[in-house]
Amino acid sequence: MANLLDEVTGPVNEQGRDIHVIDRQLPVVVGFGSTLFEIALWVAIPVLVLLYVLIMGDSLENSALVAFVGCLAGVLPGVIFIFMKISAKNYFQQLEQRIQAEASNIDNFLEQRVQILQNVVGIVDRAIDLDKDVMKSVAALRSGKVTAENRSKVNAQVNSAFGSLFPQVESYPELRAHAAIADAMQQNSYLQREITAARTVYNSRVTQWNTDIFSWPTKMIVAARQGYTTRIPFTASAETRKAAREKFF
């Protein structure tokens, strides 16, 4: 059989293709087949045992005992599956906490960038007249902490402020030589790398979640009964995607 995807003969899109993260949560749904599977775990073996006793009853020394032991052993798959579902539920709860912890790590790094920005602005503002957009961004960041709801907005404001601030600082040699500003620029670069790394870990957790909730039968059944949905990984803003296509040098 020929390859379904042949990289030699194409087709090939010469213009290339950009990709986007689909901003939609997909619910986990199980059908009647999963319910039938769970019922079968409880009744399949006992029913077969009872049929065997009815057919072979005259040749068995103690048919009642055979039926009782067979039915008792027959429900073990159902009992085992209950414990498997309990284990799967605990697994999802623990994984959810890990996802929250990774998201919190991103927020911590963002808060550090906000603090660095405010400290630098406090130093630079005494020496030069800062762009109004920088001051507006800094003023907006003084309102509170980073949360899941404002994470993307805060990150965009910090990026915008640093993007406007550092070029202005570069025009003043005496400011570039300022130890606190030089240190802040290094810390900002370091935190940007840490945020990227934290997002990668976060996306790995999200991928793990999105894969496991569709793992039939145990995890998928538990996910459906708990009303779980897929999670959306990190998404770059339109401004960031546009800036990445521009010339840097």
Tab-separated table of C-alpha atoms in Angstrom:
chain	number	residue	atom	x	y	z
A	1	MET	CA	0.000	0.000	0.000
A	2	ALA	CA	1.331	3.448	-0.920
A	3	ASN	CA	2.004	6.093	1.723
A	4	LEU	CA	-1.081	8.135	2.548
A	5	LEU	CA	1.178	11.186	2.924
A	6	ASP	CA	3.867	11.329	0.270
A	7	GLU	CA	6.393	14.103	0.868
A	8	VAL	CA	7.891	13.577	-2.575
A	9	THR	CA	4.862	14.026	-4.836
A	10	GLY	CA	2.879	16.455	-2.682
A	11	PRO	CA	0.567	18.272	-2.742
A	12	VAL	CA	2.661	21.097	-1.307
A	13	ASN	CA	1.484	24.535	-0.168
A	14	GLU	CA	4.166	26.888	-1.471
A	15	GLN	CA	2.755	29.826	0.521
A	16	GLY	CA	3.116	27.951	3.788
A	17	ARG	CA	0.490	27.739	6.494
A	18	ASP	CA	0.197	29.556	9.790
A	19	ILE	CA	-1.337	27.799	12.775
A	20	HIS	CA	-3.585	28.976	15.548
A	21	VAL	CA	-4.694	27.557	18.866
A	22	ILE	CA	-8.419	26.816	18.704
A	23	ASP	CA	-10.011	28.687	21.603
A	24	ARG	CA	-12.694	26.138	22.422
A	25	GLN	CA	-13.197	23.607	25.202
A	26	LEU	CA	-14.481	20.216	24.081
A	27	PRO	CA	-16.679	18.273	26.538
A	28	VAL	CA	-16.068	14.588	27.151
A	29	VAL	CA	-19.098	12.534	26.136
A	30	VAL	CA	-19.636	8.783	26.445
A	31	GLY	CA	-22.476	6.915	24.787
A	32	PHE	CA	-24.640	3.951	25.639
A	33	GLY	CA	-21.780	1.615	24.752
A	34	SER	CA	-19.828	2.740	27.815
A	35	THR	CA	-22.862	2.220	30.048
A	36	LEU	CA	-23.366	-1.224	28.530
A	37	PHE	CA	-19.697	-1.993	29.167
A	38	GLU	CA	-20.055	-1.119	32.857
A	39	ILE	CA	-23.218	-3.223	33.175
A	40	ALA	CA	-21.486	-6.143	31.456
A	41	LEU	CA	-18.690	-6.055	34.031
A	42	TRP	CA	-21.265	-6.820	36.722
A	43	VAL	CA	-23.614	-9.251	34.997
A	44	ALA	CA	-21.771	-11.018	32.162
A	45	ILE	CA	-19.965	-13.645	34.224
A	46	PRO	CA	-22.846	-14.279	36.708
A	47	VAL	CA	-25.252	-14.777	33.796
A	48	LEU	CA	-22.881	-17.227	32.125
A	49	VAL	CA	-22.451	-19.098	35.413
A	50	LEU	CA	-26.221	-19.350	35.931
A	51	LEU	CA	-26.701	-20.582	32.364
A	52	TYR	CA	-24.004	-23.175	32.931
A	53	VAL	CA	-25.681	-24.358	36.158
A	54	LEU	CA	-29.085	-24.559	34.460
A	55	ILE	CA	-27.692	-26.582	31.582
A	56	MET	CA	-25.382	-28.807	33.607
A	57	GLY	CA	-27.381	-28.832	36.833
A	58	ASP	CA	-28.080	-32.575	36.902
A	59	SER	CA	-24.409	-33.457	36.517
A	60	LEU	CA	-23.207	-31.101	39.270
A	61	GLU	CA	-22.912	-32.375	42.833
A	62	ASN	CA	-23.818	-29.047	44.433
A	63	SER	CA	-25.278	-26.753	41.791
A	64	ALA	CA	-26.389	-24.123	44.343
A	65	LEU	CA	-22.860	-23.740	45.704
A	66	VAL	CA	-21.404	-23.540	42.209
A	67	ALA	CA	-23.941	-20.860	41.287
A	68	PHE	CA	-23.214	-18.854	44.462
A	69	VAL	CA	-19.431	-19.001	44.122
A	70	GLY	CA	-19.611	-18.286	40.400
A	71	CYS	CA	-21.855	-15.234	40.868
A	72	LEU	CA	-19.708	-13.964	43.737
A	73	ALA	CA	-16.566	-14.245	41.636
A	74	GLY	CA	-18.398	-12.842	38.633
A	75	VAL	CA	-18.978	-9.436	40.189
A	76	LEU	CA	-15.272	-8.930	40.889
A	77	PRO	CA	-14.661	-7.149	37.539
A	78	GLY	CA	-17.333	-4.607	38.465
A	79	VAL	CA	-15.826	-4.083	41.916
A	80	ILE	CA	-12.336	-3.720	40.452
A	81	PHE	CA	-13.620	-1.185	37.922
A	82	ILE	CA	-15.092	0.910	40.756
A	83	PHE	CA	-11.644	1.164	42.342
A	84	MET	CA	-10.143	1.962	38.943
A	85	LYS	CA	-12.608	4.844	38.543
A	86	ILE	CA	-11.785	6.121	42.025
A	87	SER	CA	-8.088	6.021	41.113
A	88	ALA	CA	-8.783	7.844	37.831
A	89	LYS	CA	-10.770	10.550	39.633
A	90	ASN	CA	-7.924	11.063	42.120
A	91	TYR	CA	-5.483	11.222	39.205
A	92	PHE	CA	-7.461	13.990	37.492
A	93	GLN	CA	-7.747	15.965	40.718
A	94	GLN	CA	-3.994	15.764	41.260
A	95	LEU	CA	-3.258	16.649	37.635
A	96	GLU	CA	-5.580	19.635	37.899
A	97	GLN	CA	-3.604	20.885	40.889
A	98	ARG	CA	-0.356	20.506	38.916
A	99	ILE	CA	-1.840	22.539	36.073
A	100	GLN	CA	-2.842	25.242	38.542
A	101	ALA	CA	0.657	25.219	40.028
A	102	GLU	CA	2.257	25.646	36.600
A	103	ALA	CA	-0.115	28.517	35.798
A	104	SER	CA	0.811	30.094	39.136
A	105	ASN	CA	4.510	29.863	38.225
A	106	ILE	CA	3.822	31.893	35.086
A	107	ASP	CA	1.961	34.481	37.176
A	108	ASN	CA	4.868	34.700	39.629
A	109	PHE	CA	7.325	35.456	36.825
A	110	LEU	CA	4.928	38.028	35.370
A	111	GLU	CA	4.626	39.752	38.737
A	112	GLN	CA	8.409	39.924	38.982
A	113	ARG	CA	8.543	41.582	35.550
A	114	VAL	CA	5.892	44.061	36.680
A	115	GLN	CA	7.934	44.909	39.774
A	116	ILE	CA	11.110	45.351	37.731
A	117	LEU	CA	9.264	47.615	35.303
A	118	GLN	CA	7.913	49.792	38.102
A	119	ASN	CA	11.350	50.061	39.715
A	120	VAL	CA	13.007	51.067	36.436
A	121	VAL	CA	10.307	53.620	35.662
A	122	GLY	CA	10.795	55.096	39.129
A	123	ILE	CA	14.491	55.624	38.372
A	124	VAL	CA	14.200	56.738	34.760
A	125	ASP	CA	11.230	59.042	35.302
A	126	ARG	CA	13.431	61.431	37.270
A	127	ALA	CA	15.914	61.703	34.400
A	128	ILE	CA	13.795	61.801	31.220
A	129	ASP	CA	10.258	62.487	30.150
A	130	LEU	CA	8.825	59.070	29.483
A	131	ASP	CA	6.425	58.312	26.701
A	132	LYS	CA	2.799	58.610	27.790
A	133	ASP	CA	2.085	55.025	26.710
A	134	VAL	CA	4.732	53.767	29.116
A	135	MET	CA	3.223	55.687	32.016
A	136	LYS	CA	-0.283	54.485	31.136
A	137	SER	CA	0.893	50.876	31.097
A	138	VAL	CA	2.670	51.215	34.424
A	139	ALA	CA	-0.354	52.929	35.979
A	140	ALA	CA	-2.598	50.101	34.798
A	141	LEU	CA	-0.263	47.508	36.327
A	142	ARG	CA	-0.455	49.077	39.773
A	143	SER	CA	-4.076	48.028	40.197
A	144	GLY	CA	-3.546	44.475	41.408
A	145	LYS	CA	-1.959	41.055	41.067
A	146	VAL	CA	-1.811	38.710	38.120
A	147	THR	CA	-4.759	36.333	37.851
A	148	ALA	CA	-5.974	33.780	35.340
A	149	GLU	CA	-8.413	36.373	34.006
A	150	ASN	CA	-5.923	39.198	33.429
A	151	ARG	CA	-2.743	37.183	32.758
A	152	SER	CA	-2.675	37.835	29.021
A	153	LYS	CA	-3.557	41.511	29.456
A	154	VAL	CA	-0.816	42.049	32.050
A	155	ASN	CA	1.749	40.298	29.869
A	156	ALA	CA	0.803	42.490	26.895
A	157	GLN	CA	1.062	45.643	29.017
A	158	VAL	CA	4.473	44.657	30.374
A	159	ASN	CA	5.796	43.802	26.920
A	160	SER	CA	4.481	47.083	25.544
A	161	ALA	CA	5.966	49.106	28.378
A	162	PHE	CA	9.389	47.462	28.192
A	163	GLY	CA	9.314	47.773	24.404
A	164	SER	CA	8.835	51.530	24.724
A	165	LEU	CA	11.026	52.069	27.779
A	166	PHE	CA	14.327	50.453	26.869
A	167	PRO	CA	14.740	52.258	23.509
A	168	GLN	CA	14.383	55.550	25.374
A	169	VAL	CA	16.950	54.443	27.943
A	170	GLU	CA	19.368	53.514	25.139
A	171	SER	CA	19.441	57.187	24.111
A	172	TYR	CA	20.961	58.182	27.450
A	173	PRO	CA	24.471	56.766	28.062
A	174	GLU	CA	24.391	57.803	31.696
A	175	LEU	CA	21.215	55.764	32.217
A	176	ARG	CA	22.616	52.722	30.420
A	177	ALA	CA	25.535	52.841	32.843
A	178	HIS	CA	23.192	52.932	35.825
A	179	ALA	CA	23.768	49.652	37.690
A	180	ALA	CA	20.140	49.218	38.716
A	181	ILE	CA	18.864	49.704	35.158
A	182	ALA	CA	21.478	47.385	33.670
A	183	ASP	CA	20.578	44.768	36.243
A	184	ALA	CA	16.858	45.235	35.519
A	185	MET	CA	17.427	44.708	31.805
A	186	GLN	CA	19.262	41.462	32.515
A	187	GLN	CA	16.561	40.310	34.928
A	188	ASN	CA	13.851	41.114	32.386
A	189	SER	CA	15.611	39.015	29.753
A	190	TYR	CA	16.003	36.178	32.250
A	191	LEU	CA	12.350	36.323	33.299
A	192	GLN	CA	11.203	36.275	29.690
A	193	ARG	CA	13.086	32.997	29.211
A	194	GLU	CA	11.638	31.616	32.441
A	195	ILE	CA	8.105	32.524	31.345
A	196	THR	CA	8.668	30.752	28.028
A	197	ALA	CA	9.941	27.661	29.855
A	198	ALA	CA	7.017	27.779	32.321
A	199	ARG	CA	4.552	28.035	29.438
A	200	THR	CA	6.131	24.980	27.834
A	201	VAL	CA	5.667	22.997	31.040
A	202	TYR	CA	2.111	24.300	31.378
A	203	ASN	CA	1.316	23.258	27.803
A	204	SER	CA	2.734	19.798	28.523
A	205	ARG	CA	0.366	19.441	31.484
A	206	VAL	CA	-2.549	20.638	29.383
A	207	THR	CA	-1.663	18.149	26.637
A	208	GLN	CA	-1.494	15.396	29.242
A	209	TRP	CA	-4.944	16.376	30.534
A	210	ASN	CA	-6.450	16.653	27.047
A	211	THR	CA	-5.079	13.232	26.116
A	212	ASP	CA	-6.076	11.424	29.295
A	213	ILE	CA	-9.690	12.570	29.415
A	214	PHE	CA	-10.257	10.744	26.116
A	215	SER	CA	-8.543	7.545	27.275
A	216	TRP	CA	-11.328	4.937	27.212
A	217	PRO	CA	-12.689	3.254	29.228
A	218	THR	CA	-11.794	4.252	32.784
A	219	LYS	CA	-10.503	7.810	32.453
A	220	MET	CA	-12.918	8.817	29.713
A	221	ILE	CA	-15.938	7.520	31.649
A	222	VAL	CA	-14.815	9.339	34.798
A	223	ALA	CA	-14.106	12.541	32.844
A	224	ALA	CA	-17.554	12.428	31.239
A	225	ARG	CA	-19.313	11.798	34.552
A	226	GLN	CA	-17.384	14.655	36.179
A	227	GLY	CA	-18.203	17.037	33.316
A	228	TYR	CA	-14.559	17.628	32.390
A	229	THR	CA	-13.597	19.428	29.188
A	230	THR	CA	-10.379	19.931	27.283
A	231	ARG	CA	-8.124	22.773	28.383
A	232	ILE	CA	-6.754	25.492	26.124
A	233	PRO	CA	-2.940	25.793	25.984
A	234	PHE	CA	-1.009	29.039	25.903
A	235	THR	CA	-1.974	31.287	23.003
A	236	ALA	CA	0.209	34.121	21.695
A	237	SER	CA	-1.554	37.424	21.079
A	238	ALA	CA	-2.064	38.793	17.580
A	239	GLU	CA	0.422	41.580	18.371
A	240	THR	CA	3.106	39.071	19.355
A	241	ARG	CA	2.548	36.981	16.252
A	242	LYS	CA	2.773	40.093	14.090
A	243	ALA	CA	5.956	41.288	15.813
A	244	ALA	CA	7.582	37.877	15.313
A	245	ARG	CA	7.303	38.326	11.542
A	246	GLU	CA	9.047	41.691	11.549
A	247	LYS	CA	12.736	42.281	10.985
A	248	PHE	CA	14.792	42.406	14.161
A	249	PHE	CA	18.091	43.669	12.759
